[in-house]
C-alpha cells in the first residue's frame, strides 16, 4: 500500500482503490470536511500528477469525464481549496508523494484503464439525507425529494408560494453556480413542465447565493441529485431500460410502455402525498411503494 498523511488529508492506494480522507486542520475547507472520505476506484482515474513548490507541493487527481457526479454538477467551478481531488504536500514528504504517483500510474497502465469518458457514474456522490442553509433558502434532499424552504431574505414574489417539494423523477437538470465578482451564485433545479428563464432570486426552484461561507455546500446537494439523474452520456435506450423480452428502439420506448411508466411514476407521487398527509402509515407506504417499484 502507498500512503501519504498530511495536515490537509490522507491519500491511501491499495492497488484497486484510492481513499481520500480530508484532514482535520482548520485550514481544510468546510465542503471537503462535510463531504468526508472518498473512495475512488482505479477505473475512474485518468491520471495523477505532483507539482512541487518551494514550501509545499500539490497532488492532483484527474478523473475520467463523467465519473463523478460532484465534478459533473459543478462543471469545474469549485474553488481550489474545495477540490477534494487535490492534496497539499509539505516539502519533507515530496518523496512519498512521488512514490504514490508512481504506484497509481503503474496500476493504471497494468490494468489498461481507458481514458475515454464513461457512461455511468463510478463514484456515488455525497451521502443523503443532506440539508444546507445558505443564501435565500434551505435545500434538503433525502434521495427521493428535494425540499426548498425560504427565509426572511427571500424575495416576496418567490416566498409567497411557500416551500417547494420536488420529486427527483420530475427534475431534468440541476446546476450550481458560485458567486463570481458582482454576480450572485445559485443552485437551480429544472423541473419538467415548469422550465423558466427567471433570475434565481425569483425562481421558486432555485436558491440564490451571495458568496458566504456555506455557499459551496450547495454544490453537495447538486451532486447528490445529479447522481440520481440519468447520466448525460448514457445511451438513450439506457435512460429507460427495456423490459425483459421487449426490444425498444434507441430513440424512445413504444407509447404504451412510456404511458405505463408515467402512470407508475404518478402512482409513486400519489403514495408520497398520502404518506405525508398521514393517510398511509410508514409500513403501508413502504409496502405500496415496493409493489410499484417491482412493476417498474
PDB file of C-alpha atoms in Angstrom:
ATOM      1  CA  UNK A   1       0.000   0.000   0.000  1.00  0.00           C
ATOM      2  CA  UNK A   2       1.144   3.539  -0.798  1.00  0.00           C
ATOM      3  CA  UNK A   3       0.013   6.190   1.677  1.00  0.00           C
ATOM      4  CA  UNK A   4       0.727   9.845   2.370  1.00  0.00           C
ATOM      5  CA  UNK A   5      -0.505  11.568   5.532  1.00  0.00           C
ATOM      6  CA  UNK A   6      -0.622  15.370   5.667  1.00  0.00           C
ATOM      7  CA  UNK A   7      -2.428  18.098   7.610  1.00  0.00           C
ATOM      8  CA  UNK A   8      -4.545  18.633   4.504  1.00  0.00           C
ATOM      9  CA  UNK A   9      -5.600  14.983   4.398  1.00  0.00           C
ATOM     10  CA  UNK A  10      -4.572  11.396   3.766  1.00  0.00           C
ATOM     11  CA  UNK A  11      -4.394   9.540   0.451  1.00  0.00           C
ATOM     12  CA  UNK A  12      -4.002   5.752   0.523  1.00  0.00           C
ATOM     13  CA  UNK A  13      -3.771   3.458  -2.507  1.00  0.00           C
ATOM     14  CA  UNK A  14      -4.131  -0.336  -2.266  1.00  0.00           C
ATOM     15  CA  UNK A  15      -3.821  -1.179  -5.946  1.00  0.00           C
ATOM     16  CA  UNK A  16      -7.561  -1.133  -6.639  1.00  0.00           C
ATOM     17  CA  UNK A  17      -8.879   1.997  -4.969  1.00  0.00           C
ATOM     18  CA  UNK A  18      -7.602   5.341  -3.789  1.00  0.00           C
ATOM     19  CA  UNK A  19      -9.036   6.566  -0.478  1.00  0.00           C
ATOM     20  CA  UNK A  20      -9.070  10.322   0.002  1.00  0.00           C
ATOM     21  CA  UNK A  21      -9.658  11.431   3.590  1.00  0.00           C
ATOM     22  CA  UNK A  22      -9.798  15.166   4.401  1.00  0.00           C
ATOM     23  CA  UNK A  23      -7.563  16.404   7.200  1.00  0.00           C
ATOM     24  CA  UNK A  24      -8.757  17.863  10.486  1.00  0.00           C
ATOM     25  CA  UNK A  25      -6.668  21.010  10.218  1.00  0.00           C
ATOM     26  CA  UNK A  26      -8.792  24.157  10.444  1.00  0.00           C
ATOM     27  CA  UNK A  27      -7.437  25.183   7.063  1.00  0.00           C
ATOM     28  CA  UNK A  28      -9.331  22.303   5.392  1.00  0.00           C
ATOM     29  CA  UNK A  29     -12.434  23.679   3.689  1.00  0.00           C
ATOM     30  CA  UNK A  30     -15.943  23.157   5.062  1.00  0.00           C
ATOM     31  CA  UNK A  31     -17.009  21.459   1.830  1.00  0.00           C
ATOM     32  CA  UNK A  32     -14.245  18.838   1.995  1.00  0.00           C
ATOM     33  CA  UNK A  33     -14.864  18.144   5.679  1.00  0.00           C
ATOM     34  CA  UNK A  34     -18.617  17.782   5.069  1.00  0.00           C
ATOM     35  CA  UNK A  35     -18.105  15.545   2.037  1.00  0.00           C
ATOM     36  CA  UNK A  36     -15.877  13.224   4.062  1.00  0.00           C
ATOM     37  CA  UNK A  37     -13.840  10.294   2.785  1.00  0.00           C
ATOM     38  CA  UNK A  38     -13.997   9.430  -0.903  1.00  0.00           C
ATOM     39  CA  UNK A  39     -13.260   6.019  -2.358  1.00  0.00           C
ATOM     40  CA  UNK A  40     -12.112   6.352  -5.956  1.00  0.00           C
ATOM     41  CA  UNK A  41     -11.936   3.114  -7.952  1.00  0.00           C
ATOM     42  CA  UNK A  42      -8.940   2.662 -10.223  1.00  0.00           C
ATOM     43  CA  UNK A  43     -11.257   2.523 -13.234  1.00  0.00           C
ATOM     44  CA  UNK A  44     -12.365   6.112 -12.589  1.00  0.00           C
ATOM     45  CA  UNK A  45      -8.841   7.535 -12.844  1.00  0.00           C
ATOM     46  CA  UNK A  46      -7.499   9.242 -15.942  1.00  0.00           C
ATOM     47  CA  UNK A  47      -4.242  10.315 -14.299  1.00  0.00           C
ATOM     48  CA  UNK A  48      -2.386  11.701 -11.287  1.00  0.00           C
ATOM     49  CA  UNK A  49       0.261  14.405 -11.012  1.00  0.00           C
ATOM     50  CA  UNK A  50       2.508  16.010  -8.426  1.00  0.00           C
ATOM     51  CA  UNK A  51       3.575  19.658  -8.623  1.00  0.00           C
ATOM     52  CA  UNK A  52       6.492  20.745  -6.446  1.00  0.00           C
ATOM     53  CA  UNK A  53       6.795  24.193  -4.923  1.00  0.00           C
ATOM     54  CA  UNK A  54       9.394  25.879  -2.724  1.00  0.00           C
ATOM     55  CA  UNK A  55       7.428  25.418   0.500  1.00  0.00           C
ATOM     56  CA  UNK A  56       4.741  22.941  -0.487  1.00  0.00           C
ATOM     57  CA  UNK A  57       3.536  20.893  -3.413  1.00  0.00           C
ATOM     58  CA  UNK A  58       0.233  19.578  -4.711  1.00  0.00           C
ATOM     59  CA  UNK A  59      -1.030  16.156  -5.615  1.00  0.00           C
ATOM     60  CA  UNK A  60      -3.825  16.227  -8.174  1.00  0.00           C
ATOM     61  CA  UNK A  61      -6.110  13.515  -9.448  1.00  0.00           C
ATOM     62  CA  UNK A  62      -7.660  13.646 -12.892  1.00  0.00           C
ATOM     63  CA  UNK A  63     -10.849  11.607 -13.230  1.00  0.00           C
ATOM     64  CA  UNK A  64     -12.356  10.284 -16.417  1.00  0.00           C
ATOM     65  CA  UNK A  65     -15.041  12.591 -17.773  1.00  0.00           C
ATOM     66  CA  UNK A  66     -18.426  11.744 -16.293  1.00  0.00           C
ATOM     67  CA  UNK A  67     -17.083   9.531 -13.497  1.00  0.00           C
ATOM     68  CA  UNK A  68     -18.000  11.790 -10.572  1.00  0.00           C
ATOM     69  CA  UNK A  69     -21.391  13.491 -10.038  1.00  0.00           C
ATOM     70  CA  UNK A  70     -19.772  16.289  -7.986  1.00  0.00           C
ATOM     71  CA  UNK A  71     -17.500  17.278 -10.873  1.00  0.00           C
ATOM     72  CA  UNK A  72     -20.428  16.894 -13.281  1.00  0.00           C
ATOM     73  CA  UNK A  73     -22.664  19.168 -11.203  1.00  0.00           C
ATOM     74  CA  UNK A  74     -20.039  21.845 -10.572  1.00  0.00           C
ATOM     75  CA  UNK A  75     -18.504  21.852 -14.049  1.00  0.00           C
ATOM     76  CA  UNK A  76     -15.012  22.779 -12.889  1.00  0.00           C
ATOM     77  CA  UNK A  77     -16.258  25.794 -10.923  1.00  0.00           C
ATOM     78  CA  UNK A  78     -15.192  24.594  -7.460  1.00  0.00           C
ATOM     79  CA  UNK A  79     -12.583  26.743  -5.733  1.00  0.00           C
ATOM     80  CA  UNK A  80      -9.198  25.041  -5.498  1.00  0.00           C
ATOM     81  CA  UNK A  81      -9.471  24.834  -1.706  1.00  0.00           C
ATOM     82  CA  UNK A  82     -12.780  22.937  -2.088  1.00  0.00           C
ATOM     83  CA  UNK A  83     -11.434  20.462  -4.643  1.00  0.00           C
ATOM     84  CA  UNK A  84     -11.469  17.014  -2.972  1.00  0.00           C
ATOM     85  CA  UNK A  85      -9.108  15.648  -5.637  1.00  0.00           C
ATOM     86  CA  UNK A  86      -6.229  17.926  -4.616  1.00  0.00           C
ATOM     87  CA  UNK A  87      -3.853  17.483  -1.653  1.00  0.00           C
ATOM     88  CA  UNK A  88      -1.305  19.950  -0.305  1.00  0.00           C
ATOM     89  CA  UNK A  89       2.023  18.205   0.397  1.00  0.00           C
ATOM     90  CA  UNK A  90       4.702  19.530   2.765  1.00  0.00           C
ATOM     91  CA  UNK A  91       8.221  19.729   1.319  1.00  0.00           C
ATOM     92  CA  UNK A  92       9.607  16.954   3.543  1.00  0.00           C
ATOM     93  CA  UNK A  93       7.106  14.490   2.039  1.00  0.00           C
ATOM     94  CA  UNK A  94       7.890  15.057  -1.633  1.00  0.00           C
ATOM     95  CA  UNK A  95       9.480  11.622  -1.923  1.00  0.00           C
ATOM     96  CA  UNK A  96       6.375   9.924  -0.517  1.00  0.00           C
ATOM     97  CA  UNK A  97       4.161  11.878  -2.924  1.00  0.00           C
ATOM     98  CA  UNK A  98       6.290  10.826  -5.909  1.00  0.00           C
ATOM     99  CA  UNK A  99       6.147   7.190  -4.800  1.00  0.00           C
ATOM    100  CA  UNK A 100       2.332   7.360  -4.589  1.00  0.00           C
ATOM    101  CA  UNK A 101       2.175   8.864  -8.077  1.00  0.00           C
ATOM    102  CA  UNK A 102       4.374   6.087  -9.480  1.00  0.00           C
ATOM    103  CA  UNK A 103       2.234   3.384  -7.859  1.00  0.00           C
ATOM    104  CA  UNK A 104      -1.035   4.817  -9.196  1.00  0.00           C
ATOM    105  CA  UNK A 105       0.349   5.386 -12.690  1.00  0.00           C
ATOM    106  CA  UNK A 106       1.734   1.854 -12.836  1.00  0.00           C
ATOM    107  CA  UNK A 107      -1.618   0.402 -11.783  1.00  0.00           C
ATOM    108  CA  UNK A 108      -3.447   2.440 -14.448  1.00  0.00           C
ATOM    109  CA  UNK A 109      -1.084   1.075 -17.112  1.00  0.00           C
ATOM    110  CA  UNK A 110      -1.172  -2.540 -15.904  1.00  0.00           C
ATOM    111  CA  UNK A 111      -4.975  -2.561 -15.664  1.00  0.00           C
ATOM    112  CA  UNK A 112      -5.220  -0.824 -19.047  1.00  0.00           C
ATOM    113  CA  UNK A 113      -7.683   1.696 -17.682  1.00  0.00           C
ATOM    114  CA  UNK A 114      -9.160   3.561 -20.673  1.00  0.00           C
ATOM    115  CA  UNK A 115      -9.010   7.345 -20.718  1.00  0.00           C
ATOM    116  CA  UNK A 116     -12.310   7.705 -22.576  1.00  0.00           C
ATOM    117  CA  UNK A 117     -15.357   9.288 -20.897  1.00  0.00           C
ATOM    118  CA  UNK A 118     -17.698   6.968 -19.010  1.00  0.00           C
ATOM    119  CA  UNK A 119     -21.431   6.434 -19.498  1.00  0.00           C
ATOM    120  CA  UNK A 120     -22.312   5.955 -15.817  1.00  0.00           C
ATOM    121  CA  UNK A 121     -21.105   7.427 -12.543  1.00  0.00           C
ATOM    122  CA  UNK A 122     -18.282   5.474 -10.889  1.00  0.00           C
ATOM    123  CA  UNK A 123     -18.470   7.452  -7.643  1.00  0.00           C
ATOM    124  CA  UNK A 124     -21.722   7.505  -5.631  1.00  0.00           C
ATOM    125  CA  UNK A 125     -21.893  11.211  -4.845  1.00  0.00           C
ATOM    126  CA  UNK A 126     -22.485  12.783  -1.398  1.00  0.00           C
ATOM    127  CA  UNK A 127     -24.428  10.730   1.125  1.00  0.00           C
ATOM    128  CA  UNK A 128     -28.026  11.604   1.954  1.00  0.00           C
ATOM    129  CA  UNK A 129     -30.049  12.882   3.741  1.00  0.00           C
ATOM    130  CA  UNK A 130     -28.449  16.258   3.219  1.00  0.00           C
ATOM    131  CA  UNK A 131     -29.616  19.752   4.189  1.00  0.00           C
ATOM    132  CA  UNK A 132     -27.881  23.086   3.587  1.00  0.00           C
ATOM    133  CA  UNK A 133     -28.951  26.613   4.563  1.00  0.00           C
ATOM    134  CA  UNK A 134     -27.339  29.404   2.566  1.00  0.00           C
ATOM    135  CA  UNK A 135     -28.332  32.464   0.582  1.00  0.00           C
ATOM    136  CA  UNK A 136     -32.083  32.971   0.488  1.00  0.00           C
ATOM    137  CA  UNK A 137     -33.152  29.455   1.438  1.00  0.00           C
ATOM    138  CA  UNK A 138     -32.552  25.901   2.628  1.00  0.00           C
ATOM    139  CA  UNK A 139     -32.187  22.956   0.259  1.00  0.00           C
ATOM    140  CA  UNK A 140     -32.739  19.445   1.622  1.00  0.00           C
ATOM    141  CA  UNK A 141     -32.518  16.125  -0.206  1.00  0.00           C
ATOM    142  CA  UNK A 142     -33.447  12.673   1.093  1.00  0.00           C
ATOM    143  CA  UNK A 143     -32.614  10.677  -2.017  1.00  0.00           C
ATOM    144  CA  UNK A 144     -36.125  10.937  -3.479  1.00  0.00           C
ATOM    145  CA  UNK A 145     -37.298  14.505  -2.911  1.00  0.00           C
ATOM    146  CA  UNK A 146     -35.745  17.959  -2.861  1.00  0.00           C
ATOM    147  CA  UNK A 147     -37.330  20.422  -0.472  1.00  0.00           C
ATOM    148  CA  UNK A 148     -36.727  24.154  -0.809  1.00  0.00           C
ATOM    149  CA  UNK A 149     -37.632  26.428   2.124  1.00  0.00           C
ATOM    150  CA  UNK A 150     -37.260  30.190   2.263  1.00  0.00           C
ATOM    151  CA  UNK A 151     -36.007  32.693   4.835  1.00  0.00           C
ATOM    152  CA  UNK A 152     -36.571  36.355   5.594  1.00  0.00           C
ATOM    153  CA  UNK A 153     -34.129  37.385   2.856  1.00  0.00           C
ATOM    154  CA  UNK A 154     -36.133  35.719   0.080  1.00  0.00           C
ATOM    155  CA  UNK A 155     -37.918  37.901  -2.475  1.00  0.00           C
ATOM    156  CA  UNK A 156     -41.631  38.008  -1.662  1.00  0.00           C
ATOM    157  CA  UNK A 157     -42.513  37.006  -5.223  1.00  0.00           C
ATOM    158  CA  UNK A 158     -40.739  33.684  -4.603  1.00  0.00           C
ATOM    159  CA  UNK A 159     -41.562  33.066  -0.940  1.00  0.00           C
ATOM    160  CA  UNK A 160     -45.284  33.768  -1.403  1.00  0.00           C
ATOM    161  CA  UNK A 161     -45.761  30.323  -2.910  1.00  0.00           C
ATOM    162  CA  UNK A 162     -44.355  28.653   0.205  1.00  0.00           C
ATOM    163  CA  UNK A 163     -41.870  25.806   0.446  1.00  0.00           C
ATOM    164  CA  UNK A 164     -41.426  23.569  -2.590  1.00  0.00           C
ATOM    165  CA  UNK A 165     -41.064  19.785  -2.654  1.00  0.00           C
ATOM    166  CA  UNK A 166     -39.693  18.344  -5.894  1.00  0.00           C
ATOM    167  CA  UNK A 167     -39.642  14.638  -6.728  1.00  0.00           C
ATOM    168  CA  UNK A 168     -36.313  13.656  -8.236  1.00  0.00           C
ATOM    169  CA  UNK A 169     -38.275  11.956 -11.035  1.00  0.00           C
ATOM    170  CA  UNK A 170     -39.575  15.395 -12.071  1.00  0.00           C
ATOM    171  CA  UNK A 171     -36.127  17.012 -12.142  1.00  0.00           C
ATOM    172  CA  UNK A 172     -34.453  17.075 -15.546  1.00  0.00           C
ATOM    173  CA  UNK A 173     -31.320  19.053 -14.636  1.00  0.00           C
ATOM    174  CA  UNK A 174     -29.502  20.668 -11.708  1.00  0.00           C
ATOM    175  CA  UNK A 175     -26.975  23.493 -11.899  1.00  0.00           C
ATOM    176  CA  UNK A 176     -24.720  25.036  -9.295  1.00  0.00           C
ATOM    177  CA  UNK A 177     -23.016  28.352  -9.938  1.00  0.00           C
ATOM    178  CA  UNK A 178     -20.708  30.007  -7.384  1.00  0.00           C
ATOM    179  CA  UNK A 179     -20.655  33.731  -6.769  1.00  0.00           C
ATOM    180  CA  UNK A 180     -18.209  35.461  -9.117  1.00  0.00           C
ATOM    181  CA  UNK A 181     -17.384  39.138  -8.707  1.00  0.00           C
ATOM    182  CA  UNK A 182     -20.633  41.101  -8.630  1.00  0.00           C
ATOM    183  CA  UNK A 183     -22.629  38.134  -9.952  1.00  0.00           C
ATOM    184  CA  UNK A 184     -24.538  36.123  -7.354  1.00  0.00           C
ATOM    185  CA  UNK A 185     -24.415  32.347  -7.454  1.00  0.00           C
ATOM    186  CA  UNK A 186     -27.269  29.867  -7.338  1.00  0.00           C
ATOM    187  CA  UNK A 187     -28.466  26.307  -7.014  1.00  0.00           C
ATOM    188  CA  UNK A 188     -31.197  25.720  -9.589  1.00  0.00           C
ATOM    189  CA  UNK A 189     -33.391  22.738 -10.433  1.00  0.00           C
ATOM    190  CA  UNK A 190     -35.027  22.412 -13.825  1.00  0.00           C
ATOM    191  CA  UNK A 191     -38.419  20.789 -13.367  1.00  0.00           C
ATOM    192  CA  UNK A 192     -40.231  19.018 -16.179  1.00  0.00           C
ATOM    193  CA  UNK A 193     -43.126  21.159 -17.374  1.00  0.00           C
ATOM    194  CA  UNK A 194     -42.059  24.183 -15.287  1.00  0.00           C
ATOM    195  CA  UNK A 195     -38.957  25.382 -17.148  1.00  0.00           C
ATOM    196  CA  UNK A 196     -38.200  29.079 -16.661  1.00  0.00           C
ATOM    197  CA  UNK A 197     -35.608  31.704 -17.526  1.00  0.00           C
ATOM    198  CA  UNK A 198     -36.421  33.825 -14.468  1.00  0.00           C
ATOM    199  CA  UNK A 199     -33.420  35.006 -12.407  1.00  0.00           C
ATOM    200  CA  UNK A 200     -32.681  32.722  -9.423  1.00  0.00           C
ATOM    201  CA  UNK A 201     -33.928  35.380  -6.963  1.00  0.00           C
ATOM    202  CA  UNK A 202     -37.432  34.954  -8.452  1.00  0.00           C
ATOM    203  CA  UNK A 203     -37.305  31.286  -9.469  1.00  0.00           C
ATOM    204  CA  UNK A 204     -39.179  29.098  -6.914  1.00  0.00           C
ATOM    205  CA  UNK A 205     -36.974  26.163  -7.922  1.00  0.00           C
ATOM    206  CA  UNK A 206     -33.693  27.956  -7.204  1.00  0.00           C
ATOM    207  CA  UNK A 207     -31.712  29.172  -4.185  1.00  0.00           C
ATOM    208  CA  UNK A 208     -29.798  32.407  -4.731  1.00  0.00           C
ATOM    209  CA  UNK A 209     -26.283  32.531  -3.229  1.00  0.00           C
ATOM    210  CA  UNK A 210     -24.308  35.610  -2.169  1.00  0.00           C
ATOM    211  CA  UNK A 211     -20.804  34.310  -1.579  1.00  0.00           C
ATOM    212  CA  UNK A 212     -20.915  33.415   2.105  1.00  0.00           C
ATOM    213  CA  UNK A 213     -19.120  30.578   3.885  1.00  0.00           C
ATOM    214  CA  UNK A 214     -21.760  27.873   3.458  1.00  0.00           C
ATOM    215  CA  UNK A 215     -22.476  28.579  -0.212  1.00  0.00           C
ATOM    216  CA  UNK A 216     -20.133  25.826  -1.510  1.00  0.00           C
ATOM    217  CA  UNK A 217     -22.122  23.228   0.455  1.00  0.00           C
ATOM    218  CA  UNK A 218     -24.974  23.742  -2.006  1.00  0.00           C
ATOM    219  CA  UNK A 219     -22.696  22.005  -4.519  1.00  0.00           C
ATOM    220  CA  UNK A 220     -23.068  18.838  -2.428  1.00  0.00           C
ATOM    221  CA  UNK A 221     -26.858  18.985  -2.772  1.00  0.00           C
ATOM    222  CA  UNK A 222     -26.426  19.478  -6.515  1.00  0.00           C
ATOM    223  CA  UNK A 223     -24.082  16.476  -6.718  1.00  0.00           C
ATOM    224  CA  UNK A 224     -26.365  14.203  -4.660  1.00  0.00           C
ATOM    225  CA  UNK A 225     -29.258  14.965  -7.016  1.00  0.00           C
ATOM    226  CA  UNK A 226     -27.033  14.702 -10.098  1.00  0.00           C
ATOM    227  CA  UNK A 227     -26.017  11.180  -9.043  1.00  0.00           C
ATOM    228  CA  UNK A 228     -29.674  10.109  -9.271  1.00  0.00           C
ATOM    229  CA  UNK A 229     -30.420  11.672 -12.653  1.00  0.00           C
ATOM    230  CA  UNK A 230     -29.762   9.854 -15.936  1.00  0.00           C
ATOM    231  CA  UNK A 231     -26.088  10.121 -16.844  1.00  0.00           C
ATOM    232  CA  UNK A 232     -25.591  12.770 -19.575  1.00  0.00           C
ATOM    233  CA  UNK A 233     -23.527  10.348 -21.680  1.00  0.00           C
ATOM    234  CA  UNK A 234     -25.748   7.289 -21.213  1.00  0.00           C
ATOM    235  CA  UNK A 235     -27.250   5.805 -24.400  1.00  0.00           C
ATOM    236  CA  UNK A 236     -30.837   6.876 -24.934  1.00  0.00           C
ATOM    237  CA  UNK A 237     -32.177   3.354 -24.526  1.00  0.00           C
ATOM    238  CA  UNK A 238     -30.384   3.073 -21.143  1.00  0.00           C
ATOM    239  CA  UNK A 239     -32.309   6.006 -19.631  1.00  0.00           C
ATOM    240  CA  UNK A 240     -35.477   3.932 -19.559  1.00  0.00           C
ATOM    241  CA  UNK A 241     -34.394   0.251 -19.719  1.00  0.00           C
ATOM    242  CA  UNK A 242     -36.311  -2.209 -21.871  1.00  0.00           C
ATOM    243  CA  UNK A 243     -38.380  -4.838 -20.103  1.00  0.00           C
ATOM    244  CA  UNK A 244     -37.294  -8.435 -20.364  1.00  0.00           C
ATOM    245  CA  UNK A 245     -38.229  -9.892 -23.743  1.00  0.00           C
ATOM    246  CA  UNK A 246     -39.182  -6.494 -25.205  1.00  0.00           C
ATOM    247  CA  UNK A 247     -36.956  -4.766 -27.762  1.00  0.00           C
ATOM    248  CA  UNK A 248     -37.202  -0.980 -27.832  1.00  0.00           C
ATOM    249  CA  UNK A 249     -35.887   1.392 -30.493  1.00  0.00           C
ATOM    250  CA  UNK A 250     -32.896   3.503 -29.488  1.00  0.00           C
ATOM    251  CA  UNK A 251     -34.798   6.808 -29.776  1.00  0.00           C
ATOM    252  CA  UNK A 252     -37.700   6.160 -27.393  1.00  0.00           C
ATOM    253  CA  UNK A 253     -39.851   3.387 -25.907  1.00  0.00           C
ATOM    254  CA  UNK A 254     -43.140   2.498 -27.573  1.00  0.00           C
ATOM    255  CA  UNK A 255     -46.009   4.796 -26.477  1.00  0.00           C
ATOM    256  CA  UNK A 256     -47.736   2.055 -24.491  1.00  0.00           C
ATOM    257  CA  UNK A 257     -44.604   1.351 -22.428  1.00  0.00           C
ATOM    258  CA  UNK A 258     -43.971   5.061 -21.928  1.00  0.00           C
ATOM    259  CA  UNK A 259     -47.583   5.662 -20.802  1.00  0.00           C
ATOM    260  CA  UNK A 260     -47.377   2.770 -18.341  1.00  0.00           C
ATOM    261  CA  UNK A 261     -44.088   4.067 -16.941  1.00  0.00           C
ATOM    262  CA  UNK A 262     -45.525   7.576 -16.464  1.00  0.00           C
ATOM    263  CA  UNK A 263     -48.600   6.105 -14.771  1.00  0.00           C
ATOM    264  CA  UNK A 264     -46.370   4.276 -12.283  1.00  0.00           C
ATOM    265  CA  UNK A 265     -44.438   7.491 -11.587  1.00  0.00           C
ATOM    266  CA  UNK A 266     -47.716   9.300 -10.932  1.00  0.00           C
ATOM    267  CA  UNK A 267     -48.736   6.477  -8.581  1.00  0.00           C
ATOM    268  CA  UNK A 268     -45.471   6.885  -6.635  1.00  0.00           C
ATOM    269  CA  UNK A 269     -46.122  10.616  -6.237  1.00  0.00           C
ATOM    270  CA  UNK A 270     -49.695   9.925  -5.093  1.00  0.00           C
ATOM    271  CA  UNK A 271     -48.454   7.449  -2.495  1.00  0.00           C
ATOM    272  CA  UNK A 272     -45.942  10.023  -1.263  1.00  0.00           C
ATOM    273  CA  UNK A 273     -48.699  12.622  -0.901  1.00  0.00           C
ATOM    274  CA  UNK A 274     -50.891  10.178   1.034  1.00  0.00           C
ATOM    275  CA  UNK A 275     -47.984   9.279   3.309  1.00  0.00           C
ATOM    276  CA  UNK A 276     -47.157  12.921   4.058  1.00  0.00           C
ATOM    277  CA  UNK A 277     -50.836  13.611   4.738  1.00  0.00           C
ATOM    278  CA  UNK A 278     -50.935  10.801   7.302  1.00  0.00           C
ATOM    279  CA  UNK A 279     -53.399   8.639   5.346  1.00  0.00           C
ATOM    280  CA  UNK A 280     -50.811   5.859   4.958  1.00  0.00           C
ATOM    281  CA  UNK A 281     -48.646   4.588   7.798  1.00  0.00           C
ATOM    282  CA  UNK A 282     -44.909   4.136   7.288  1.00  0.00           C
ATOM    283  CA  UNK A 283     -45.390   0.383   6.855  1.00  0.00           C
ATOM    284  CA  UNK A 284     -48.287   0.782   4.413  1.00  0.00           C
ATOM    285  CA  UNK A 285     -46.351   3.339   2.385  1.00  0.00           C
ATOM    286  CA  UNK A 286     -43.230   1.121   2.194  1.00  0.00           C
ATOM    287  CA  UNK A 287     -45.256  -1.921   1.097  1.00  0.00           C
ATOM    288  CA  UNK A 288     -47.167   0.021  -1.553  1.00  0.00           C
ATOM    289  CA  UNK A 289     -44.038   1.718  -2.876  1.00  0.00           C
ATOM    290  CA  UNK A 290     -42.180  -1.591  -3.206  1.00  0.00           C
ATOM    291  CA  UNK A 291     -45.098  -3.046  -5.160  1.00  0.00           C
ATOM    292  CA  UNK A 292     -44.997  -0.138  -7.628  1.00  0.00           C
ATOM    293  CA  UNK A 293     -41.214  -0.321  -7.983  1.00  0.00           C
ATOM    294  CA  UNK A 294     -41.415  -4.041  -8.815  1.00  0.00           C
ATOM    295  CA  UNK A 295     -43.829  -3.242 -11.626  1.00  0.00           C
ATOM    296  CA  UNK A 296     -41.344  -0.674 -12.976  1.00  0.00           C
TER     297      UNK A 296
END
